[in-house]
PDB file of C-alpha atoms in Angstrom:
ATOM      1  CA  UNK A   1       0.000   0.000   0.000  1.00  0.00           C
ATOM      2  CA  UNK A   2       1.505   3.339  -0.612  1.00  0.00           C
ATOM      3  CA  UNK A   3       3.049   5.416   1.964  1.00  0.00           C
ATOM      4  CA  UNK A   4       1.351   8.890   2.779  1.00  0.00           C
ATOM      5  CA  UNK A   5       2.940  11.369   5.445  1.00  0.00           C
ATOM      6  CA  UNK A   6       1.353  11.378   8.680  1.00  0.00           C
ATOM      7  CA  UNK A   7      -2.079  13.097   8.933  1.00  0.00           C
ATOM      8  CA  UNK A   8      -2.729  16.505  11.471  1.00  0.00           C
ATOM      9  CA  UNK A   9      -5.699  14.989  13.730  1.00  0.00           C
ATOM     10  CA  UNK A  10      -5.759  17.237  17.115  1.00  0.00           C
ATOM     11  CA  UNK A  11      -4.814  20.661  18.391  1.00  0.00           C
ATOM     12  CA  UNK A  12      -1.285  20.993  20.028  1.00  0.00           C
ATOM     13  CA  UNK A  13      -1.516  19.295  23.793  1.00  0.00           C
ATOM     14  CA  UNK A  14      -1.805  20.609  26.805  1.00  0.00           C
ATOM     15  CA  UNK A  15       1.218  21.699  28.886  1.00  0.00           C
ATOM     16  CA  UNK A  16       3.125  19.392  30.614  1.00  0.00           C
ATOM     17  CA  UNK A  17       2.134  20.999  33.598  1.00  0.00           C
ATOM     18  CA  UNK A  18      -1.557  21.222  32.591  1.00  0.00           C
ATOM     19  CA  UNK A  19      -0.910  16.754  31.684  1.00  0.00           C
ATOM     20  CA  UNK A  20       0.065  16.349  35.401  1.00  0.00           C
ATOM     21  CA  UNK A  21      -2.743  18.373  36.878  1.00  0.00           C
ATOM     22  CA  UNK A  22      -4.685  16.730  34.750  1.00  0.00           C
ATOM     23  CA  UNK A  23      -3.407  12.852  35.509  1.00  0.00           C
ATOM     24  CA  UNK A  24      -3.646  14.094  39.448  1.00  0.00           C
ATOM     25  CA  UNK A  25      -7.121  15.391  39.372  1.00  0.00           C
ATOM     26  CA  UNK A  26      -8.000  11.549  37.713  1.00  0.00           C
ATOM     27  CA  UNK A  27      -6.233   9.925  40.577  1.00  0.00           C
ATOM     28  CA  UNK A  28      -3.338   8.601  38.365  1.00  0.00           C
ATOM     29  CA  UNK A  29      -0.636   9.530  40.196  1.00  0.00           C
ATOM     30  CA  UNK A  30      -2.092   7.458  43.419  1.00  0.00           C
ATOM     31  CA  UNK A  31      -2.412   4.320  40.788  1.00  0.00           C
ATOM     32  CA  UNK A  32       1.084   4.904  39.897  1.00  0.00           C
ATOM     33  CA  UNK A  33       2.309   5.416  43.330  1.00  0.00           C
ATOM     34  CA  UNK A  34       4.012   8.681  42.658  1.00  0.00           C
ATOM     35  CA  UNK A  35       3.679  11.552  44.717  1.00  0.00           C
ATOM     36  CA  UNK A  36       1.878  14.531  43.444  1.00  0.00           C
ATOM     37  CA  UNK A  37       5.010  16.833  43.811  1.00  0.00           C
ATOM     38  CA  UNK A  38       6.754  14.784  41.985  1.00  0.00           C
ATOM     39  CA  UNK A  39       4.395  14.120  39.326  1.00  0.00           C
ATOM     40  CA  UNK A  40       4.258  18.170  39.370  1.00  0.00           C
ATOM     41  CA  UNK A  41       8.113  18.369  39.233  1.00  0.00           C
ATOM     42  CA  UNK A  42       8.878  15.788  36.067  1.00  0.00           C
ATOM     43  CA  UNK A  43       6.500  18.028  34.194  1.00  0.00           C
ATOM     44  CA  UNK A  44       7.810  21.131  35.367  1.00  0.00           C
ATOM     45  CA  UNK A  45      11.763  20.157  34.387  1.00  0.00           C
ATOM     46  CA  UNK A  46      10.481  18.026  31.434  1.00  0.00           C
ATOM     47  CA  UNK A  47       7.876  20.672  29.880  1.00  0.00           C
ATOM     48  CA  UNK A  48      11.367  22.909  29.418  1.00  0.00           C
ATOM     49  CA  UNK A  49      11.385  22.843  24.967  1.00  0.00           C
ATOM     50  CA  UNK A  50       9.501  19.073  24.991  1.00  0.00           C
ATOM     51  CA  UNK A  51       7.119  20.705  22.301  1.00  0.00           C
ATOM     52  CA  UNK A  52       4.581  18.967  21.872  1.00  0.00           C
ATOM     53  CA  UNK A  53       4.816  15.897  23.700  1.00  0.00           C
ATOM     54  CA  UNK A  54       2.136  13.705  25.799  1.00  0.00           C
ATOM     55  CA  UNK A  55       3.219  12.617  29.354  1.00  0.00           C
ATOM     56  CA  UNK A  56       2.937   9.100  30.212  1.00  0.00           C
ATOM     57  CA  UNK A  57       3.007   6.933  33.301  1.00  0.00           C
ATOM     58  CA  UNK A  58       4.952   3.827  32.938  1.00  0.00           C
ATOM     59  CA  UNK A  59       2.916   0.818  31.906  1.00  0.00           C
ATOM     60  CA  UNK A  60       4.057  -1.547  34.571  1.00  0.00           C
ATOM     61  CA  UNK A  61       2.960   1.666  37.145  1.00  0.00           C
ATOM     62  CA  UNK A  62      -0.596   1.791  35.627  1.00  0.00           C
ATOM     63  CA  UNK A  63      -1.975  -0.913  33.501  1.00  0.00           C
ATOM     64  CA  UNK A  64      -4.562  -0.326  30.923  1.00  0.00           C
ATOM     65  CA  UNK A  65      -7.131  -2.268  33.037  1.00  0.00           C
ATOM     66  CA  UNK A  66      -6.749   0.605  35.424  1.00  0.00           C
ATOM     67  CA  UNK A  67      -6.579   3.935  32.459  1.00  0.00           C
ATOM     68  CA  UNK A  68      -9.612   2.731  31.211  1.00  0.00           C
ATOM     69  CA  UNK A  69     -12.216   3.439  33.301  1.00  0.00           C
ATOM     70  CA  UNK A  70     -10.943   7.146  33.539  1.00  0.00           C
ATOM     71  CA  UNK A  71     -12.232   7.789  30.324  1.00  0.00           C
ATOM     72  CA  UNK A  72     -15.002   9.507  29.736  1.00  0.00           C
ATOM     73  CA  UNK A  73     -17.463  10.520  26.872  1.00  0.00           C
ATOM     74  CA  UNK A  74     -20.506  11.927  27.497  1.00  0.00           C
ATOM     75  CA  UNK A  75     -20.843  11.515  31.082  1.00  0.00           C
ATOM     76  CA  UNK A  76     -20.149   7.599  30.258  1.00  0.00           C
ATOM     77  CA  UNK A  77     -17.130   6.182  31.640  1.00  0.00           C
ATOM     78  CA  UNK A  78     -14.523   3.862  29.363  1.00  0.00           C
ATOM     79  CA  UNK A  79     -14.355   0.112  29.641  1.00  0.00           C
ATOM     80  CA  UNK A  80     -12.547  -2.607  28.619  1.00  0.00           C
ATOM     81  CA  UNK A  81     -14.447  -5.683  26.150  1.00  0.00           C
ATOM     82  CA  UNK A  82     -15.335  -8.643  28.088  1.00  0.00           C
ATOM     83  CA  UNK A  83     -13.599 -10.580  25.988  1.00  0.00           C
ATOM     84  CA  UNK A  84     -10.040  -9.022  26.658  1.00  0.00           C
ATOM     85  CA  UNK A  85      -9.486 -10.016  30.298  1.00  0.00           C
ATOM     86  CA  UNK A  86      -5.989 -10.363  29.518  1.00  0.00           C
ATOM     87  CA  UNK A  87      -5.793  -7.082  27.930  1.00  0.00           C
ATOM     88  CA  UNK A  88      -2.579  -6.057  31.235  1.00  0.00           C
ATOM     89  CA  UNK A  89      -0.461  -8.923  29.298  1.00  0.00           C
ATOM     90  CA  UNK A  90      -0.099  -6.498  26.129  1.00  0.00           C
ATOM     91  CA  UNK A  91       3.246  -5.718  26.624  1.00  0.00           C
ATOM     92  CA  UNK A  92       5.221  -3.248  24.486  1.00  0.00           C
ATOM     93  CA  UNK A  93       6.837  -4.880  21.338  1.00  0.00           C
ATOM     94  CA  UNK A  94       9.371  -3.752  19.438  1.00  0.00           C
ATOM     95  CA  UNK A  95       9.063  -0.490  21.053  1.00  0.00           C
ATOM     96  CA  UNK A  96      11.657   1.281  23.037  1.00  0.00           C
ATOM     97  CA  UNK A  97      10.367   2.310  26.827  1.00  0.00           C
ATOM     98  CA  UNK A  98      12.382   4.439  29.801  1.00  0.00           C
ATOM     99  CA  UNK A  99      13.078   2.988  32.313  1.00  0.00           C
ATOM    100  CA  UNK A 100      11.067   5.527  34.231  1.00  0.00           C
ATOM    101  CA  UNK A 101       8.174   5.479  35.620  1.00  0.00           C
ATOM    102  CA  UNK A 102       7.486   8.704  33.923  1.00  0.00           C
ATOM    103  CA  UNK A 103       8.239   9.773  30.287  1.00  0.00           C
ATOM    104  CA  UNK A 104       7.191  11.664  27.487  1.00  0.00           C
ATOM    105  CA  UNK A 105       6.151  10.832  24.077  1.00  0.00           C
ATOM    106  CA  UNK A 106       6.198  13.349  21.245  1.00  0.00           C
ATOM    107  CA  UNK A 107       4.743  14.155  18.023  1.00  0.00           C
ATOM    108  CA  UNK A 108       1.266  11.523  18.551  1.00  0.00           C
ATOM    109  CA  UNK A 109      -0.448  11.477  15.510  1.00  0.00           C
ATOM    110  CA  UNK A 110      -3.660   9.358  14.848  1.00  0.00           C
ATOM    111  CA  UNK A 111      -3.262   7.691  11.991  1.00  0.00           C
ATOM    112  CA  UNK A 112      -6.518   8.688   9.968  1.00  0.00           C
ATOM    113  CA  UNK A 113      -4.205   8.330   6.990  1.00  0.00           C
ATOM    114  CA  UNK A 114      -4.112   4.643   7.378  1.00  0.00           C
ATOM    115  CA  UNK A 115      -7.571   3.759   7.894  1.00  0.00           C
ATOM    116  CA  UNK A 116      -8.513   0.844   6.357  1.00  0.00           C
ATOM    117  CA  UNK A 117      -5.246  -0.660   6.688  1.00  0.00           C
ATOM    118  CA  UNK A 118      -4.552  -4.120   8.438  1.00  0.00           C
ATOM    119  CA  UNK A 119      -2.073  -4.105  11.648  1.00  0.00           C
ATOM    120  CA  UNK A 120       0.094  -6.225   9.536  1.00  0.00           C
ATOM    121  CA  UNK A 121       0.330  -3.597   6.529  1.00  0.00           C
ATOM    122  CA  UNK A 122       0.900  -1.042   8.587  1.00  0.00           C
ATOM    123  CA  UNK A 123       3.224  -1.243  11.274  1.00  0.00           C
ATOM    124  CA  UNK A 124       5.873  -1.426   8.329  1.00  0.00           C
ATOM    125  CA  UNK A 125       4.677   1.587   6.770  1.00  0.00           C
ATOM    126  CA  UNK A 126       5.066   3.233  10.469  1.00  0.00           C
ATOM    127  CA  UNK A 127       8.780   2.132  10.453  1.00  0.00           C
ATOM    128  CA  UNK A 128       9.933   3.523   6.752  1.00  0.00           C
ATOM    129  CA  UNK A 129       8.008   7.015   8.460  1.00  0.00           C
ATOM    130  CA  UNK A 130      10.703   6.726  11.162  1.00  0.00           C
ATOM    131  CA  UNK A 131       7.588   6.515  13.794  1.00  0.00           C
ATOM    132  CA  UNK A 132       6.754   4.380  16.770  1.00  0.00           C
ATOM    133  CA  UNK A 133       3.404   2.932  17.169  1.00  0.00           C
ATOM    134  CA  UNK A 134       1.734   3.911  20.396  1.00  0.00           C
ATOM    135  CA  UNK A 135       1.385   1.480  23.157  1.00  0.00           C
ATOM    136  CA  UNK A 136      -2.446   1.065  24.071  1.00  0.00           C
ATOM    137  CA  UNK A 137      -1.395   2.763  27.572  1.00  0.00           C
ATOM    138  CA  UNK A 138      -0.460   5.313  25.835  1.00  0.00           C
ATOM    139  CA  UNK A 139      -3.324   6.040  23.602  1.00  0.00           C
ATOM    140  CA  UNK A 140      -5.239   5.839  26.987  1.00  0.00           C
ATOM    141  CA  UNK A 141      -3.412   8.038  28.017  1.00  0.00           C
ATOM    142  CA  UNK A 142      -4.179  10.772  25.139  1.00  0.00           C
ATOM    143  CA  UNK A 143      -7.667  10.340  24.996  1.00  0.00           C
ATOM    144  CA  UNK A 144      -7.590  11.364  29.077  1.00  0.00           C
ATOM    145  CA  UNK A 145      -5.741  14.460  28.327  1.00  0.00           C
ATOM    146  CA  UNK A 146      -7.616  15.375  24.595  1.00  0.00           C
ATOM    147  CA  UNK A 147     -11.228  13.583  24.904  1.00  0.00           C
ATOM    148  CA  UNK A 148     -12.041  14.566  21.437  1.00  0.00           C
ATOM    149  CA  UNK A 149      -9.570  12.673  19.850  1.00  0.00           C
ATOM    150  CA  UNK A 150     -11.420   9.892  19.753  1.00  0.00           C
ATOM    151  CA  UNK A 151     -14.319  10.536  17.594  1.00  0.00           C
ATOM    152  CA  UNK A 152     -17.051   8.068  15.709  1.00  0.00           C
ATOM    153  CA  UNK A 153     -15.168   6.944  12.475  1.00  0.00           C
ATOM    154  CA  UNK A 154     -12.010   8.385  13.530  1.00  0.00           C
ATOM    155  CA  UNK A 155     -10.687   6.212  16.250  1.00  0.00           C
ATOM    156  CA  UNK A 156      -6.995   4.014  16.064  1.00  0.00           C
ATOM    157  CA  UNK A 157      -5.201   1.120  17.012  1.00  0.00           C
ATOM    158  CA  UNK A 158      -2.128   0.671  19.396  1.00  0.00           C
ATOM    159  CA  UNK A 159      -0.051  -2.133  17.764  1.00  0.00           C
ATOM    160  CA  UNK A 160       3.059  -1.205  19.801  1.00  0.00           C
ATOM    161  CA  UNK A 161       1.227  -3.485  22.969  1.00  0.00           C
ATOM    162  CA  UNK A 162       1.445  -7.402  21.803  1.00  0.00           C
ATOM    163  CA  UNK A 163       0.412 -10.319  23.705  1.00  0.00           C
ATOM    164  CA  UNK A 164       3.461 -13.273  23.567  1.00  0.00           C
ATOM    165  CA  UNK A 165       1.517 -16.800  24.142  1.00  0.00           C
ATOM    166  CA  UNK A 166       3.387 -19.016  26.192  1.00  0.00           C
ATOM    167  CA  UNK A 167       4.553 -21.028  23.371  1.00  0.00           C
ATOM    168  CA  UNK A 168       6.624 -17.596  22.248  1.00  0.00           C
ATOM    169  CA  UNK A 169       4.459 -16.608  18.714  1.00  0.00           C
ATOM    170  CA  UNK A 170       2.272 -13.377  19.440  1.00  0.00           C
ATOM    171  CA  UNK A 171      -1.387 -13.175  19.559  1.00  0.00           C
ATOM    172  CA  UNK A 172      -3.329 -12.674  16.363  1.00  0.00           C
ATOM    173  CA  UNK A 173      -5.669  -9.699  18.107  1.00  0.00           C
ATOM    174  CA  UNK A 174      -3.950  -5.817  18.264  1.00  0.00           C
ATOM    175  CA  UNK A 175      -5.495  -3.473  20.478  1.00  0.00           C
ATOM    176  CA  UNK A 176      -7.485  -0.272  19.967  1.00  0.00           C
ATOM    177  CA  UNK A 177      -9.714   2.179  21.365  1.00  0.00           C
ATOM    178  CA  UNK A 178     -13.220   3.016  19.814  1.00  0.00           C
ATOM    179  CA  UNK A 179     -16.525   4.265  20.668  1.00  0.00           C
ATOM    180  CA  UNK A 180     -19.188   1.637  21.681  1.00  0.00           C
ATOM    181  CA  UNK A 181     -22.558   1.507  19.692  1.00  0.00           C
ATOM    182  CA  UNK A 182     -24.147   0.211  22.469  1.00  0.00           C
ATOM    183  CA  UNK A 183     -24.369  -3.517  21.063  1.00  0.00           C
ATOM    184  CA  UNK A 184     -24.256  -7.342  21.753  1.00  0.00           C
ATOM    185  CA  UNK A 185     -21.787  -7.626  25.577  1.00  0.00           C
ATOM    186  CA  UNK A 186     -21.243  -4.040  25.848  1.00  0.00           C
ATOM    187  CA  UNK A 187     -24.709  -3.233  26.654  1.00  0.00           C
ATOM    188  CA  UNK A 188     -26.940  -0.309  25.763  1.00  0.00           C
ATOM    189  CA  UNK A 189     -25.909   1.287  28.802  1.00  0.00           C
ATOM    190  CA  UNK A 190     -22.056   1.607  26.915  1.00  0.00           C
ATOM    191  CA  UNK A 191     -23.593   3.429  24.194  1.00  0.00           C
ATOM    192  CA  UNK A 192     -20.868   5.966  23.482  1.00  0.00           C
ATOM    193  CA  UNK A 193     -18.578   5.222  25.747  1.00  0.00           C
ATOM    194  CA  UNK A 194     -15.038   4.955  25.240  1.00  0.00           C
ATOM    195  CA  UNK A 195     -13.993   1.625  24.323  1.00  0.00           C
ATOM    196  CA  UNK A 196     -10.767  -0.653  25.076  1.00  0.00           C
ATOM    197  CA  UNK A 197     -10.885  -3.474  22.617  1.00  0.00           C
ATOM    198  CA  UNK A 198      -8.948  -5.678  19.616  1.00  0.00           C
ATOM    199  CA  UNK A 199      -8.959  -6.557  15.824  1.00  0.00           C
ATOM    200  CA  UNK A 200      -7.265  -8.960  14.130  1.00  0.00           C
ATOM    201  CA  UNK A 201      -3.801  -8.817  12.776  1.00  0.00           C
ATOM    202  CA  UNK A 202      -4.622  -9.234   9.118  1.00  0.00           C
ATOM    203  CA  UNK A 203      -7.910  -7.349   9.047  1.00  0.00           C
ATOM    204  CA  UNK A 204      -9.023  -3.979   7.698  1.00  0.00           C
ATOM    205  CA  UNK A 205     -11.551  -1.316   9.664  1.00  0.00           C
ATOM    206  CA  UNK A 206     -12.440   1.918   7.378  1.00  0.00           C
ATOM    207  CA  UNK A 207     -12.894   3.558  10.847  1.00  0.00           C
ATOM    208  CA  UNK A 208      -9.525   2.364  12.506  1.00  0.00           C
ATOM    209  CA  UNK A 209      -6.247   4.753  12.112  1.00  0.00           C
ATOM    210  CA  UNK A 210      -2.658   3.646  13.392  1.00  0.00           C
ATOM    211  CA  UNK A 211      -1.566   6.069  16.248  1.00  0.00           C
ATOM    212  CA  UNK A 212       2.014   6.673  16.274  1.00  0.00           C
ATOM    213  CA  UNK A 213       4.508   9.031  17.622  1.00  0.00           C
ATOM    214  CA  UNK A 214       7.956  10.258  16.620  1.00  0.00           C
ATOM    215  CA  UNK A 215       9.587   8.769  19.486  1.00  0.00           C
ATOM    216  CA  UNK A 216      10.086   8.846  23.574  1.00  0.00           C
ATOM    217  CA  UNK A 217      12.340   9.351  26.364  1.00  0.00           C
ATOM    218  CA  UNK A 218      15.994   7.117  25.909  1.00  0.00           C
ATOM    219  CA  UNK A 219      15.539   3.862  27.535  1.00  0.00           C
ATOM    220  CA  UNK A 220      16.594  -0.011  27.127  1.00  0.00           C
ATOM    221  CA  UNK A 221      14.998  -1.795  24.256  1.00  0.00           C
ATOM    222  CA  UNK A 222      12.398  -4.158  25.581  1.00  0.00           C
ATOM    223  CA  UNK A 223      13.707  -6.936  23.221  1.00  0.00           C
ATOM    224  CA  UNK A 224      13.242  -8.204  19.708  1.00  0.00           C
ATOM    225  CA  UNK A 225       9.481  -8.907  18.729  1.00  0.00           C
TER     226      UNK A 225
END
């Protein structure tokens, strides 16, 4: 499939600052075991010509299973399919993490560009752009801090979190975060709320970008996927 530039999807973030307020007023902080002050501080130090960058708690500090239900879309609070109970064993792959429990990742871009593109086609394409695809912590993660970046028809995927089975191949589903219609196990109740879910590997969604970012804070490589 050919290669397009990545698309412009959301106003600049927040602050730094404004992030950690933010991730304090949710209760993140408390998740994550980090002090507020120092929450307040990273940002502070870190928000010194970071652009424009996202703030992000360590994965193994906050899982998804916890982000999730932080979200919110009107008045309707973000959950995680029924089917995913494993979704805190999607691990980053072939992504590079800090070893912090605290870090920054810059340039996030949605991926509209790539709708209708299978996991498989386009993590790839991400890698010739010289971009990183965004760990579904991560894209939690934005969505708390910009709520309208997830919008019906416009939503993404967060290939950079795999599942490894125990017999060491990964797991055919990818993770992504959507808007619920409301239907089969997610209840009418869940009608517009946000959404933690998966696709398939090798399948298409017209309504499914690829978020990505231009990179993060230096860290160890968490090993060969």
């Amino acid at each position: 499939m050919p290669v397009t530039p990545p698309s412009v999807t959301a106003a600049p973030l927040p602050s730094l600052v404004a992030q950690a307020e933010r991730l304090i007023d949710l209760g993140v902080h408390e998740l994550a075991g980090i002090p507020a002050d120092r929450l307040r501080a990273f940002a502070t130090d870190a928000g010194r010509g970071s652009g424009d960058a996202l703030l992000a708690v360590h994965p193994e500090r906050v899982p998804a299973s916890a982000l999730a239900p932080l979200l919110r879309r009107d008045g309707k609070p973000g959950f995680v399919v029924t089917d995913m109970p494993d979704v805190d064993r999607f691990d980053p792959c072939a992504v590079e993490l800090p070893d912090t429990p605290l870090y920054l990742v810059t340039g996030p871009d949605r991926g509209d560009h790539m709708a209708n593109w299978s996991p498989e086609e386009a993590l790839p394409a991400l890698t010739q752009q010289d971009r990183t695809p965004l760990l579904l912590t991560e894209g939690i993660h934005w969505v708390l801090q910009q709520p309208a970046i997830l919008e019906r028809n416009r939503c993404f995927m967060t290939i950079g979190s795999r599942l490894r089975k125990a017999n060491g191949a990964l797991d055919a589903r990818t993770p992504a975060i959507w808007i619920s219609n409301g239907t089969g196990r997610d209840g009418r109740e869940r009608r517009n709320a946000p959404k933690v879910g998966w696709c398939w590997w090798g399948n298409r969604h017209t309504w499914l970008g690829f978020a990505s970012a231009t990179g993060r804070g230096h860290g160890p490589a968490t090993g060969p996927c």
